Every structure is written in C-alpha cells, then in structure tokens.
Amino acid sequence: MSGRPVRLRPSARGWTFAAVALVVLVGAPLTGQRDVLRVGVLLVVLLVVAGWSAVRSAATLDLVSRSKSELVEAGVTSTVRLTVLGRARAGVRLVLEDQVPLALGGTARLPVPRLREGQILDLEHRVRAEVRGSYPLGPVTLVARDVFGLVTASRTLGGSVTLDVLPRVHPLADLVLGDLGGARGSSAGASAAASLDDVSLREYRVGDDLRRVHWRSTARRGAVMVRSDEHPGRPDVVLLLDTRAAAHEGRGAGSSLEWAVSLVASAAVHLHRRGHRVRLLHDGAFDPPRELDDSSAVRGLLRSLARLRPGGPEGLARSVAALGRADSTLLVAVLAGVDEEDVAPLLSARPLGVPALAVLERTAAWTQPGQDDGPGLRRAHLVLARAGWRTALAGPGDPVSEVWARLTRTGARGTPAGAPSDATRAARPAPLPDEEVRP
C-alpha cells in the first residue's frame, strides 16, 4: 500500500450533521432533555463511523501503472489506461479521479467496483486536444464516499506525467526540385538536376533488401539504385520557422502560427519518411541536435513543435544568422508578416547552390478576411522569386497540402485557394505511425 496520507473532508451534509450534533450536545443538558442528548450522541457516532469506513476504504486500492502515448496528434483521441490493484474489499463507494486539463476534456471520474485483495482492474478514459501543446496528466486521486454521503476520504496515487500534443500532420505531395531556378555557384547544376530523393540513393550492393530498390531512378540511370538509411556526413534539410509573436495573427487553433507549425510538422514527417534528416530552425537555434539518429531526431523535432511558444521580435534575424553557418541540401522557410527588409538577409544567408522554398503567410487575412496583402508582402514575394526561390502565398483558408503542392513540380500553379491540385489528390494520407510518436 502506498504511504500517501489520506485526507478526510466532511460533505455539506456532514457539516450539517456535525452542527446539529453540536447544538444538541450543548443544549440538551441545559434543558434537561436526555432523550434529545441521545440523538446528539447518535449523530456523533454516525459521523465517526462514516469517517472511519471512508478512510479505511481509501487505503484499499493502489495504482499499478498508467499507460498512454506521450506523443499524440492534435484532433486525435488518445486513450489513457490505468491499472489498479485491490488491497482489501472496500466498504464504501470508490471513484478514481484523473486530473486532466480542460483543453483535454477535463477531469476524468472512473467508478471502481469492489475488488478483492490481489485483484487487478484495468480502467481507461479518453483525452483529446484541438491545439498542440504540452499538457500535464494527473495525479490520480482515489475518492471514497460513505453510503450516507457525510464524509469524503481521498488519497493521491502516483504523480503527474506530461502529454505532448503534436501539431496536425497533413499528407503532402512529392517534392521534386529539378526545375528550381536561381541556384548559385558551381554546384547549382547538380542540385537542380536531381530530385530530392536522389540524395538518399546509392547503387545496389550484394545483400541489399530488394524491397528498397528505387525503380524510377534505376530506369533513369541504367543501374540498380536502392534507398539508403546510412548518410554519413549528409547535410540536413532545414525548416526555418518564423515564430515572432508580433508577426502572427489570430488565436488558438485558427491562428497563423498554428497553421505555420502544422505545415512545418507535415514537411518534417514527409521528408523524414523519404529518408532525409530534417532539422528545425527557429529563434536562432537548431532543434534537435545533429548527434541524434534520424528516427530520434524527427521525434525530437515534433516534440519541440508541440512545446513551441511565440518568440521575440529578433527571432527571425537570429535564425537567418544561424542559417549562414548551416550545411543543407534544401531550405524551406515559413515566414509571417514579412517585407522586403525582412527577407533580404535570407538571400545572402542561403547556402551556396541549395534549392530554397518559401511560404509567405498573408497574416492580415487571419483577423481581417479579404484584407489586401499590402505592398511589403508583395515586394518580399517578388524579391525572393527574383533570387530563385520557389514561393507560395498562404491564407487562413488555404489547406496545408494545397500550399505545399504549389511548391512541387507537379503542383497546380495558380490554383485557387481551396481547390485541390492533381498533386494533392495524388498524395496518400500519412498518419503518424506508432514508432514515430512513441519515445
């Protein structure tokens, strides 16, 4: 049995009984009403017995384990399982209360049947969050109420744990960079001549799994090519996220920041599944560390996005400065509320010969639908396009998959917001597999 102390608290009915008993015990001797005095004594005995039975019952149950997914996606229901062990048969009603934030559905109350000594019982409840974030779960409290409802005894079982709710992940179309212009330096031709998949391909070696053969590249090159999970010294795909609080608009799940985070998360999962190392750059820092393996890195990246908070006004400038020291094969920037002065440093910070894509959020539309983009955003768009960046504008009504499709070779250029492109229709759903959301 856990050594946690039991807390006893009278209910409203219990306080009423106690007040009546006190009045009777004090007033009966003064008035010579012995029969009334017996009633007062009976009330006191009833309160004592109710308290004793509740305290005893609160010590008859222990929490054995709590099972949950530490990483779940926003908008997806997750199951929390509690396993309890009976120490003795309880004499009163027992309820387990799992402390859950309102954003996840509020405190869960689970009735517990009477258990024999040594009997194990599995209980479960569901949680769901519409907004990414890091939420505490627990502690679990065992509440015992006597049959008359006079007192409540409670005991804390276990501690709190953290549930990270990831941003929504959307299916994305394949990204091909062969027609990207504006790559600079002698390596530009090599970068532009191949698709992003080619970075993770190598020639077949005896013993390789034939299921890893990349048939399209095999046909194009005339040699058997396989996907490789070993990328020693391979540069990273960098996802630059503009998190400046002043640059974003809207609140909650419908804000421009949440839209941007969802796009970055979708791109990270999509590129990771295609065999590429992905790193997040925001507020001047890379996350996760380069030393982690690919699977751990993408889990760390998603966890960082779940816990991400709006940054300061210098966050974008610091990220651009850090970008100049990075080595990458692809740069994807998601920018909010920018003008030509904000994006100008990106042109020189962009690694030599690296293809670059940028999504520019029309943040004004998040609070004022139909609002004009403004000259600053239009000039920023033009500056990046002239420098060889592939760009797309995004508003609150634009699906993440559609905006990404505009950045692909097969994406429908000029497709109206909300109209599905061929690439979007061809993209298959990509739910997070268990191995990518469990630590």
Coordinates of C-alpha atoms in Angstrom, one line a residue:
M1 CA 0.0 0.0 0.0
S2 CA 1.2 3.5 -0.9
G3 CA 2.3 5.7 2.0
R4 CA 0.4 8.7 0.7
P5 CA -1.7 10.2 3.5
V6 CA -5.5 10.0 3.5
R7 CA -7.3 13.3 3.6
L8 CA -10.7 13.4 5.3
R9 CA -13.3 16.1 4.5
P10 CA -17.0 16.3 5.6
S11 CA -19.5 16.9 2.9
A12 CA -22.1 19.7 3.1
R13 CA -24.5 17.1 4.6
G14 CA -21.8 16.0 7.0
W15 CA -21.2 19.6 8.2
T16 CA -24.9 19.9 8.8
F17 CA -25.0 16.7 10.9
A18 CA -22.0 18.0 12.9
A19 CA -23.6 21.4 13.5
V20 CA -26.9 19.7 14.7
A21 CA -24.9 17.3 16.9
L22 CA -23.0 20.2 18.5
V23 CA -26.2 22.1 19.2
V24 CA -27.9 19.1 20.7
L25 CA -24.9 18.1 22.9
V26 CA -24.6 21.6 24.3
G27 CA -28.3 22.4 24.6
A28 CA -29.7 19.1 25.8
P29 CA -28.0 19.2 29.2
L30 CA -29.0 22.8 29.8
T31 CA -32.7 22.0 29.1
G32 CA -32.7 18.6 30.8
Q33 CA -33.7 16.8 27.6
R34 CA -31.9 13.4 28.0
D35 CA -33.7 11.8 25.0
V36 CA -32.5 14.6 22.8
L37 CA -29.0 14.2 24.1
R38 CA -29.1 10.6 22.9
V39 CA -29.8 11.9 19.4
G40 CA -26.8 14.1 19.5
V41 CA -24.6 11.2 20.6
L42 CA -26.0 9.1 17.8
L43 CA -25.1 11.7 15.3
V44 CA -21.6 11.9 16.5
V45 CA -21.2 8.1 16.4
L46 CA -22.6 8.1 12.9
L47 CA -20.0 10.7 11.7
V48 CA -17.2 8.8 13.4
V49 CA -18.2 5.5 11.8
A50 CA -18.7 7.2 8.3
G51 CA -15.2 8.8 8.6
W52 CA -13.6 5.5 9.7
S53 CA -15.1 3.5 6.9
A54 CA -14.2 6.1 4.3
V55 CA -10.6 6.4 5.5
R56 CA -10.2 2.6 5.6
S57 CA -11.7 2.2 2.1
A58 CA -9.4 4.9 0.7
A59 CA -6.4 2.6 1.7
T60 CA -7.7 -0.5 -0.1
L61 CA -6.6 0.4 -3.6
D62 CA -3.2 1.2 -5.3
L63 CA -2.3 2.5 -8.7
V64 CA -0.1 -0.1 -10.5
S65 CA 0.6 1.6 -13.8
R66 CA -0.5 4.4 -16.2
S67 CA -0.3 3.7 -20.0
K68 CA -0.5 6.4 -22.5
S69 CA 1.0 7.7 -25.7
E70 CA 3.4 10.5 -24.8
L71 CA 3.1 12.0 -28.3
V72 CA -0.3 12.3 -29.9
E73 CA -1.6 14.5 -32.7
A74 CA -3.9 17.4 -32.3
G75 CA -7.5 16.5 -33.1
V76 CA -6.9 12.8 -32.5
T77 CA -8.4 11.0 -29.5
S78 CA -5.9 9.2 -27.2
T79 CA -6.7 6.5 -24.6
V80 CA -5.3 6.7 -21.1
R81 CA -5.3 3.4 -19.3
L82 CA -5.0 3.0 -15.5
T83 CA -4.3 -0.4 -13.8
V84 CA -5.2 -0.6 -10.1
L85 CA -4.6 -3.3 -7.5
G86 CA -7.1 -4.1 -4.7
R87 CA -5.6 -4.5 -1.2
A88 CA -8.8 -5.3 0.6
R89 CA -12.5 -5.1 0.0
A90 CA -13.8 -1.6 0.3
G91 CA -16.8 -0.9 2.4
V92 CA -17.9 2.3 0.6
R93 CA -18.1 3.6 -3.0
L94 CA -14.8 4.3 -4.7
V95 CA -14.1 6.7 -7.6
L96 CA -10.8 7.3 -9.3
E97 CA -10.3 10.9 -10.5
D98 CA -7.6 11.6 -13.0
Q99 CA -6.7 15.3 -13.1
V100 CA -6.9 16.3 -16.8
P101 CA -6.7 19.9 -18.1
L102 CA -9.9 21.3 -19.6
A103 CA -8.2 21.6 -23.0
L104 CA -8.0 17.7 -23.0
G105 CA -11.6 17.2 -21.8
G106 CA -11.4 17.9 -18.0
T107 CA -11.0 15.6 -15.0
A108 CA -12.0 12.0 -15.7
R109 CA -14.0 10.2 -13.0
L110 CA -14.0 6.5 -13.1
P111 CA -16.2 4.4 -10.7
V112 CA -14.3 1.4 -9.2
P113 CA -16.2 -1.7 -8.3
R114 CA -15.4 -3.6 -5.1
L115 CA -12.2 -5.5 -5.6
R116 CA -10.9 -8.5 -3.7
E117 CA -7.5 -8.5 -2.2
G118 CA -4.9 -9.0 -5.0
Q119 CA -7.5 -8.4 -7.8
I120 CA -6.3 -6.2 -10.7
L121 CA -8.6 -4.0 -12.7
D122 CA -7.9 -2.0 -15.9
L123 CA -9.7 1.3 -16.3
E124 CA -9.5 3.8 -19.2
H125 CA -10.6 7.2 -20.3
R126 CA -10.1 9.3 -23.4
V127 CA -8.4 12.6 -23.9
R128 CA -8.4 14.9 -27.0
A129 CA -6.8 18.3 -27.7
E130 CA -7.6 20.5 -30.6
V131 CA -4.5 22.6 -30.1
R132 CA -0.9 21.4 -29.9
G133 CA 0.9 21.9 -26.6
S134 CA 2.4 20.2 -23.6
Y135 CA -0.3 19.2 -21.0
P136 CA 0.1 17.6 -17.6
L137 CA -1.9 14.5 -16.7
G138 CA -2.5 13.5 -13.1
P139 CA -2.1 12.9 -10.4
V140 CA -4.7 10.2 -9.9
T141 CA -6.8 10.6 -6.7
L142 CA -8.8 7.9 -5.1
V143 CA -12.0 9.2 -3.6
A144 CA -14.1 7.2 -1.0
R145 CA -17.6 8.4 0.0
D146 CA -19.6 6.7 2.7
V147 CA -23.1 5.4 2.0
F148 CA -24.7 8.3 3.8
G149 CA -22.7 11.0 1.9
L150 CA -21.4 12.5 5.1
V151 CA -17.6 12.4 4.5
T152 CA -15.2 12.1 1.7
A153 CA -11.7 10.5 2.1
S154 CA -9.2 11.0 -0.7
R155 CA -5.7 9.7 -1.3
T156 CA -3.3 10.6 -4.1
L157 CA -2.0 7.7 -6.2
G158 CA 1.1 8.3 -8.3
G159 CA 2.3 11.6 -9.8
S160 CA 1.9 13.7 -12.9
V161 CA 3.1 12.9 -16.4
T162 CA 3.3 15.1 -19.5
L163 CA 1.3 14.6 -22.7
D164 CA 2.8 16.3 -25.7
V165 CA 0.1 17.0 -28.3
L166 CA 1.7 17.4 -31.8
P167 CA 0.5 19.8 -34.4
R168 CA -1.7 18.3 -37.1
V169 CA 0.2 16.5 -39.9
H170 CA -1.2 16.6 -43.4
P171 CA -0.4 14.4 -46.4
L172 CA 1.9 16.2 -48.8
A173 CA 2.7 15.7 -52.5
D174 CA 6.2 14.5 -53.5
L175 CA 8.7 17.3 -53.8
V176 CA 10.9 17.4 -57.0
L177 CA 13.5 20.2 -57.4
G178 CA 14.6 19.6 -60.9
D179 CA 13.0 22.8 -62.3
L180 CA 14.2 25.1 -59.5
G181 CA 15.9 28.2 -60.8
G182 CA 18.2 30.6 -59.0
A183 CA 20.7 28.1 -57.5
R184 CA 24.0 29.8 -57.3
G185 CA 27.6 28.6 -57.7
S186 CA 29.1 25.7 -59.5
S187 CA 27.0 23.2 -57.6
A188 CA 23.8 24.6 -58.9
G189 CA 23.5 22.3 -61.8
A190 CA 23.9 19.2 -59.7
S191 CA 21.4 20.4 -57.2
A192 CA 18.8 21.3 -59.9
A193 CA 19.3 18.2 -62.0
A194 CA 18.2 15.7 -59.3
S195 CA 15.1 15.2 -57.3
L196 CA 15.2 15.3 -53.5
D197 CA 15.1 11.5 -53.5
D198 CA 18.4 11.2 -55.3
V199 CA 20.2 12.5 -52.2
S200 CA 19.4 9.3 -50.3
L201 CA 20.0 6.8 -53.2
R202 CA 23.1 4.6 -53.9
E203 CA 23.9 1.7 -56.2
Y204 CA 22.8 -1.8 -55.2
R205 CA 25.2 -3.9 -53.2
V206 CA 25.1 -7.7 -52.8
G207 CA 22.9 -8.4 -49.8
D208 CA 20.7 -5.3 -50.0
D209 CA 16.9 -5.8 -49.5
L210 CA 15.2 -5.8 -52.9
R211 CA 12.3 -4.1 -51.4
R212 CA 14.5 -0.9 -51.1
V213 CA 15.0 -0.7 -54.9
H214 CA 14.0 2.7 -56.3
W215 CA 12.7 1.6 -59.7
R216 CA 12.3 5.1 -61.2
S217 CA 15.9 6.0 -60.6
T218 CA 17.0 2.5 -61.7
A219 CA 15.3 3.1 -65.1
R220 CA 16.7 6.6 -65.4
R221 CA 20.3 5.7 -64.5
G222 CA 20.6 2.3 -66.0
A223 CA 21.9 0.8 -62.8
V224 CA 20.0 -0.7 -59.8
M225 CA 19.6 2.0 -57.2
V226 CA 18.4 1.5 -53.6
R227 CA 17.3 3.8 -50.8
S228 CA 20.0 4.2 -48.2
D229 CA 19.4 4.7 -44.5
E230 CA 23.1 5.4 -44.0
H231 CA 24.0 9.0 -44.7
P232 CA 27.4 9.8 -43.2
G233 CA 28.1 13.4 -43.3
R234 CA 25.0 14.1 -45.3
P235 CA 23.8 17.7 -45.0
D236 CA 20.4 18.5 -43.5
V237 CA 17.1 19.6 -44.8
V238 CA 16.5 22.8 -42.9
L239 CA 13.0 24.0 -42.0
L240 CA 13.1 27.7 -40.9
L241 CA 10.0 28.7 -38.9
D242 CA 9.2 32.3 -38.2
T243 CA 7.9 32.3 -34.7
R244 CA 7.8 36.1 -33.9
A245 CA 4.8 36.8 -31.9
A246 CA 4.3 40.2 -33.5
A247 CA 4.3 38.7 -36.9
H248 CA 1.4 36.4 -36.4
E249 CA -2.3 36.9 -36.1
G250 CA -5.3 35.0 -34.7
R251 CA -5.7 32.9 -31.6
G252 CA -5.8 29.3 -30.7
A253 CA -6.0 26.6 -33.3
G254 CA -7.1 29.1 -36.0
S255 CA -4.0 31.3 -35.7
S256 CA -1.4 31.9 -38.3
L257 CA 1.3 30.5 -36.0
E258 CA -0.6 27.2 -35.7
W259 CA -1.0 27.0 -39.4
A260 CA 2.7 27.5 -39.9
V261 CA 3.6 24.9 -37.3
S262 CA 1.3 22.4 -38.9
L263 CA 3.0 23.0 -42.3
V264 CA 6.4 22.5 -40.8
A265 CA 5.4 19.4 -38.9
S266 CA 3.9 17.9 -42.1
A267 CA 7.0 18.7 -44.1
A268 CA 9.2 17.2 -41.4
V269 CA 7.3 13.9 -41.4
H270 CA 7.0 13.8 -45.2
L271 CA 10.7 14.4 -45.7
H272 CA 11.8 12.0 -42.9
R273 CA 9.7 9.2 -44.5
R274 CA 11.6 9.8 -47.7
G275 CA 14.8 9.1 -45.9
H276 CA 16.1 12.6 -45.2
R277 CA 17.5 14.2 -42.0
V278 CA 15.3 17.1 -41.1
R279 CA 16.2 19.9 -38.7
L280 CA 14.1 22.8 -37.3
L281 CA 15.5 26.3 -37.1
H282 CA 13.6 28.9 -35.1
D283 CA 14.7 31.7 -32.8
G284 CA 18.3 31.3 -33.9
A285 CA 18.6 27.7 -32.7
F286 CA 18.6 24.3 -34.4
D287 CA 16.5 21.5 -33.0
P288 CA 17.0 18.7 -32.5
P289 CA 20.8 18.1 -32.0
R290 CA 22.7 16.8 -35.0
E291 CA 24.0 13.9 -33.0
L292 CA 20.7 12.1 -32.8
D293 CA 19.8 9.4 -35.3
D294 CA 17.1 10.1 -37.8
S295 CA 14.2 8.5 -36.0
S296 CA 15.0 10.1 -32.7
A297 CA 15.6 13.4 -34.4
V298 CA 12.2 13.6 -36.0
R299 CA 10.5 12.7 -32.7
G300 CA 12.5 15.4 -31.0
L301 CA 11.5 17.9 -33.7
L302 CA 7.9 17.1 -33.4
R303 CA 8.1 17.3 -29.6
S304 CA 9.8 20.7 -30.0
L305 CA 7.0 21.9 -32.2
A306 CA 4.4 20.7 -29.7
R307 CA 6.1 22.8 -27.0
L308 CA 7.0 25.8 -29.2
R309 CA 5.9 29.2 -28.0
P310 CA 5.8 32.5 -29.8
G311 CA 9.3 34.2 -29.9
G312 CA 10.7 37.7 -29.6
P313 CA 11.0 40.3 -32.4
E314 CA 14.6 39.3 -33.2
G315 CA 13.8 35.7 -33.7
L316 CA 13.9 35.7 -37.5
A317 CA 17.1 37.7 -37.6
R318 CA 18.8 35.3 -35.3
S319 CA 17.6 32.4 -37.4
V320 CA 18.9 33.9 -40.6
A321 CA 22.3 34.5 -38.9
A322 CA 22.4 30.8 -37.8
L323 CA 21.4 29.7 -41.3
G324 CA 24.6 31.2 -42.8
R325 CA 26.6 28.7 -40.7
A326 CA 24.5 25.6 -41.7
D327 CA 25.1 23.0 -44.3
S328 CA 22.0 21.7 -46.1
T329 CA 20.6 20.2 -49.2
L330 CA 17.3 22.0 -49.1
L331 CA 15.9 25.1 -47.3
V332 CA 12.2 25.6 -46.6
A333 CA 11.2 28.8 -44.9
V334 CA 7.8 29.5 -43.5
L335 CA 7.6 33.3 -42.9
A336 CA 4.9 35.6 -41.5
G337 CA 4.3 39.3 -41.7
V338 CA 7.5 39.9 -43.7
D339 CA 8.5 42.7 -46.1
E340 CA 11.5 43.1 -48.4
E341 CA 13.7 44.2 -45.5
D342 CA 13.0 41.0 -43.6
V343 CA 13.7 38.7 -46.5
A344 CA 16.8 40.5 -47.9
P345 CA 19.2 38.9 -45.4
L346 CA 17.9 35.4 -46.5
L347 CA 19.3 35.9 -49.9
S348 CA 22.9 36.1 -48.7
A349 CA 22.4 33.5 -45.8
R350 CA 21.1 30.9 -48.2
P351 CA 23.8 28.2 -48.5
L352 CA 25.6 28.1 -51.9
G353 CA 23.7 26.2 -54.5
V354 CA 21.0 25.0 -52.2
P355 CA 17.4 25.0 -53.5
A356 CA 15.1 27.2 -51.4
L357 CA 11.4 27.4 -50.9
A358 CA 9.4 29.9 -49.0
V359 CA 5.8 30.1 -47.8
L360 CA 4.7 33.6 -47.0
E361 CA 1.7 33.9 -44.8
R362 CA -0.9 36.6 -45.5
T363 CA -1.2 37.2 -41.8
A364 CA -3.5 40.2 -42.1
A365 CA -6.2 37.8 -43.5
W366 CA -6.2 35.8 -40.3
T367 CA -8.0 38.6 -38.5
Q368 CA -9.5 40.6 -41.4
P369 CA -10.7 38.2 -44.2
G370 CA -10.3 39.8 -47.6
Q371 CA -7.7 42.2 -46.4
D372 CA -5.2 43.3 -49.1
D373 CA -1.7 41.7 -48.8
G374 CA 0.0 45.1 -48.6
P375 CA 2.9 46.3 -50.6
G376 CA 5.5 45.0 -48.1
L377 CA 4.4 41.3 -48.6
R378 CA 4.2 41.7 -52.4
R379 CA 7.7 43.1 -52.6
A380 CA 9.0 40.4 -50.3
H381 CA 7.4 37.8 -52.6
L382 CA 9.0 39.5 -55.7
V383 CA 12.5 39.7 -54.1
L384 CA 12.5 36.0 -53.2
A385 CA 11.2 35.0 -56.6
R386 CA 13.8 37.0 -58.5
A387 CA 16.5 35.4 -56.4
G388 CA 15.5 32.0 -57.5
W389 CA 13.3 30.9 -54.6
R390 CA 10.1 29.0 -55.2
T391 CA 7.4 30.8 -53.3
A392 CA 3.8 30.5 -52.4
L393 CA 1.4 32.7 -50.5
A394 CA -0.9 31.2 -47.9
G395 CA -4.0 32.5 -46.1
P396 CA -6.3 31.0 -43.4
G397 CA -8.5 29.3 -46.0
D398 CA -5.6 27.5 -47.8
P399 CA -5.2 23.8 -47.0
V400 CA -1.6 22.9 -46.0
S401 CA -1.5 20.2 -48.6
E402 CA -2.5 22.6 -51.4
V403 CA 0.1 25.2 -50.5
W404 CA 2.8 22.6 -50.4
A405 CA 1.6 21.3 -53.8
R406 CA 2.2 24.8 -55.3
L407 CA 5.9 24.3 -54.4
T408 CA 6.2 21.0 -56.2
R409 CA 6.9 20.4 -59.9
T410 CA 3.5 18.8 -60.4
G411 CA 1.7 21.3 -58.2
A412 CA -1.1 23.3 -59.9
R413 CA 0.4 26.8 -60.3
G414 CA -2.2 29.4 -59.8
T415 CA -4.7 27.0 -58.4
P416 CA -7.4 29.0 -56.5
A417 CA -7.2 28.6 -52.7
G418 CA -9.2 25.6 -51.5
A419 CA -9.2 23.9 -55.0
P420 CA -7.4 20.6 -54.9
S421 CA -4.5 20.2 -57.3
D422 CA -3.5 17.0 -59.0
A423 CA -0.6 16.6 -56.7
T424 CA -2.8 17.0 -53.6
R425 CA -5.3 14.4 -54.9
A426 CA -2.4 12.0 -55.6
A427 CA -1.0 12.4 -52.1
R428 CA -1.9 9.5 -49.8
P429 CA -2.8 10.0 -46.2
A430 CA 0.1 9.9 -43.9
P431 CA -0.9 9.3 -40.2
L432 CA 1.9 9.2 -37.7
P433 CA 3.0 5.6 -37.2
D434 CA 3.5 4.3 -33.6
E435 CA 7.2 4.2 -34.0
E436 CA 7.3 7.9 -34.8
V437 CA 5.2 9.1 -31.9
R438 CA 6.5 6.8 -29.1
P439 CA 9.7 7.8 -27.3

